[in-house]
């Protein structure tokens, strides 16, 4: 519904605001107008290790009247991992896969 449009449109900022476990979500790169690469750092309570997610975000606003869609997927994210996940981050964080996550 339109009530979630602003949240989805500014997902990278609002995801951190809405979820205390999310430390930060950052834009990595765009793949045309189709998808956006993003990286999210998650704080876990001890004794669990903090996590990092690197995935593609597909955002489709106004698919139909009052209908919006966001999908997060790790499908095809190998280049994102290679280009945007440093050796230090690989040592410090556990890579958390996002097979498929969607809201509409």
CSV table of C-alpha atoms in Angstrom, one decimal:
chain,number,residue,atom,x,y,z
A,1,UNK,CA,0.0,0.0,0.0
A,2,UNK,CA,1.0,3.6,-0.4
A,3,UNK,CA,1.6,4.0,3.3
A,4,UNK,CA,4.8,2.0,2.8
A,5,UNK,CA,5.9,3.8,-0.4
A,6,UNK,CA,8.2,6.2,1.4
A,7,UNK,CA,9.8,3.4,3.5
A,8,UNK,CA,10.5,1.4,0.4
A,9,UNK,CA,11.7,4.3,-1.6
A,10,UNK,CA,14.2,5.2,1.1
A,11,UNK,CA,14.8,1.6,2.2
A,12,UNK,CA,18.6,2.0,2.8
A,13,UNK,CA,18.0,4.7,5.4
A,14,UNK,CA,14.7,3.4,6.9
A,15,UNK,CA,15.8,-0.2,7.3
A,16,UNK,CA,18.4,0.9,9.8
A,17,UNK,CA,15.9,3.3,11.5
A,18,UNK,CA,13.2,0.6,11.8
A,19,UNK,CA,15.4,-2.4,12.9
A,20,UNK,CA,17.7,-2.0,15.9
A,21,UNK,CA,19.8,-4.9,14.8
A,22,UNK,CA,20.7,-3.2,11.5
A,23,UNK,CA,23.8,-1.0,12.1
A,24,UNK,CA,24.0,0.4,8.6
A,25,UNK,CA,22.8,-0.1,5.0
A,26,UNK,CA,24.9,1.4,2.2
A,27,UNK,CA,24.5,1.8,-1.6
A,28,UNK,CA,27.2,-0.1,-3.5
A,29,UNK,CA,26.3,0.3,-7.2
A,30,UNK,CA,23.5,0.3,-9.7
A,31,UNK,CA,23.1,-2.3,-12.5
A,32,UNK,CA,21.2,-0.1,-14.9
A,33,UNK,CA,17.7,0.8,-13.8
A,34,UNK,CA,17.0,-2.8,-12.9
A,35,UNK,CA,18.7,-3.3,-9.5
A,36,UNK,CA,20.9,-1.7,-6.8
A,37,UNK,CA,23.7,-3.4,-4.9
A,38,UNK,CA,23.5,-2.8,-1.2
A,39,UNK,CA,25.5,-3.9,1.9
A,40,UNK,CA,24.0,-4.2,5.4
A,41,UNK,CA,25.8,-4.6,8.7
A,42,UNK,CA,23.9,-6.5,11.4
A,43,UNK,CA,24.7,-6.4,15.2
A,44,UNK,CA,24.2,-9.7,17.0
A,45,UNK,CA,24.3,-10.2,20.7
A,46,UNK,CA,27.2,-12.1,22.2
A,47,UNK,CA,28.3,-14.9,21.8
A,48,UNK,CA,27.1,-14.6,18.1
A,49,UNK,CA,29.2,-12.7,15.6
A,50,UNK,CA,28.0,-9.7,13.8
A,51,UNK,CA,26.9,-10.3,10.2
A,52,UNK,CA,27.2,-8.5,6.8
A,53,UNK,CA,24.7,-9.0,3.9
A,54,UNK,CA,25.6,-8.1,0.3
A,55,UNK,CA,22.7,-8.4,-2.0
A,56,UNK,CA,20.8,-6.9,-4.9
A,57,UNK,CA,17.8,-4.8,-4.2
A,58,UNK,CA,15.0,-4.7,-6.8
A,59,UNK,CA,12.5,-1.9,-6.2
A,60,UNK,CA,9.3,-1.5,-8.2
A,61,UNK,CA,7.1,1.4,-7.1
A,62,UNK,CA,3.6,1.9,-8.5
A,63,UNK,CA,3.4,-1.6,-10.1
A,64,UNK,CA,-0.3,-1.1,-9.9
A,65,UNK,CA,-2.4,1.5,-8.1
A,66,UNK,CA,-1.4,1.4,-4.4
A,67,UNK,CA,1.0,-1.5,-5.0
A,68,UNK,CA,4.8,-1.5,-4.5
A,69,UNK,CA,7.4,-4.3,-4.4
A,70,UNK,CA,10.9,-4.7,-3.0
A,71,UNK,CA,13.0,-7.8,-3.4
A,72,UNK,CA,16.4,-8.5,-1.8
A,73,UNK,CA,18.4,-11.4,-3.4
A,74,UNK,CA,21.9,-12.7,-3.4
A,75,UNK,CA,21.4,-14.3,-6.8
A,76,UNK,CA,24.3,-13.2,-9.0
A,77,UNK,CA,26.0,-11.1,-6.3
A,78,UNK,CA,29.5,-12.6,-6.8
A,79,UNK,CA,30.9,-9.4,-8.4
A,80,UNK,CA,29.4,-7.3,-5.5
A,81,UNK,CA,31.2,-9.5,-3.0
A,82,UNK,CA,34.4,-9.3,-5.0
A,83,UNK,CA,34.3,-5.5,-5.4
A,84,UNK,CA,32.6,-4.3,-2.2
A,85,UNK,CA,33.5,-6.7,0.7
A,86,UNK,CA,37.0,-6.0,2.0
A,87,UNK,CA,39.4,-8.5,3.5
A,88,UNK,CA,38.9,-6.8,6.9
A,89,UNK,CA,35.2,-7.1,6.6
A,90,UNK,CA,35.5,-10.8,5.7
A,91,UNK,CA,37.5,-11.3,8.9
A,92,UNK,CA,35.3,-9.2,11.2
A,93,UNK,CA,31.8,-10.3,10.0
A,94,UNK,CA,30.1,-13.5,9.1
A,95,UNK,CA,28.6,-13.3,5.6
A,96,UNK,CA,24.8,-13.7,6.0
A,97,UNK,CA,23.2,-15.0,2.8
A,98,UNK,CA,19.9,-13.4,1.7
A,99,UNK,CA,18.4,-16.1,-0.6
A,100,UNK,CA,15.2,-14.1,-1.2
A,101,UNK,CA,13.4,-11.4,0.8
A,102,UNK,CA,10.3,-9.6,-0.5
A,103,UNK,CA,7.6,-7.2,0.5
A,104,UNK,CA,4.7,-6.1,-1.7
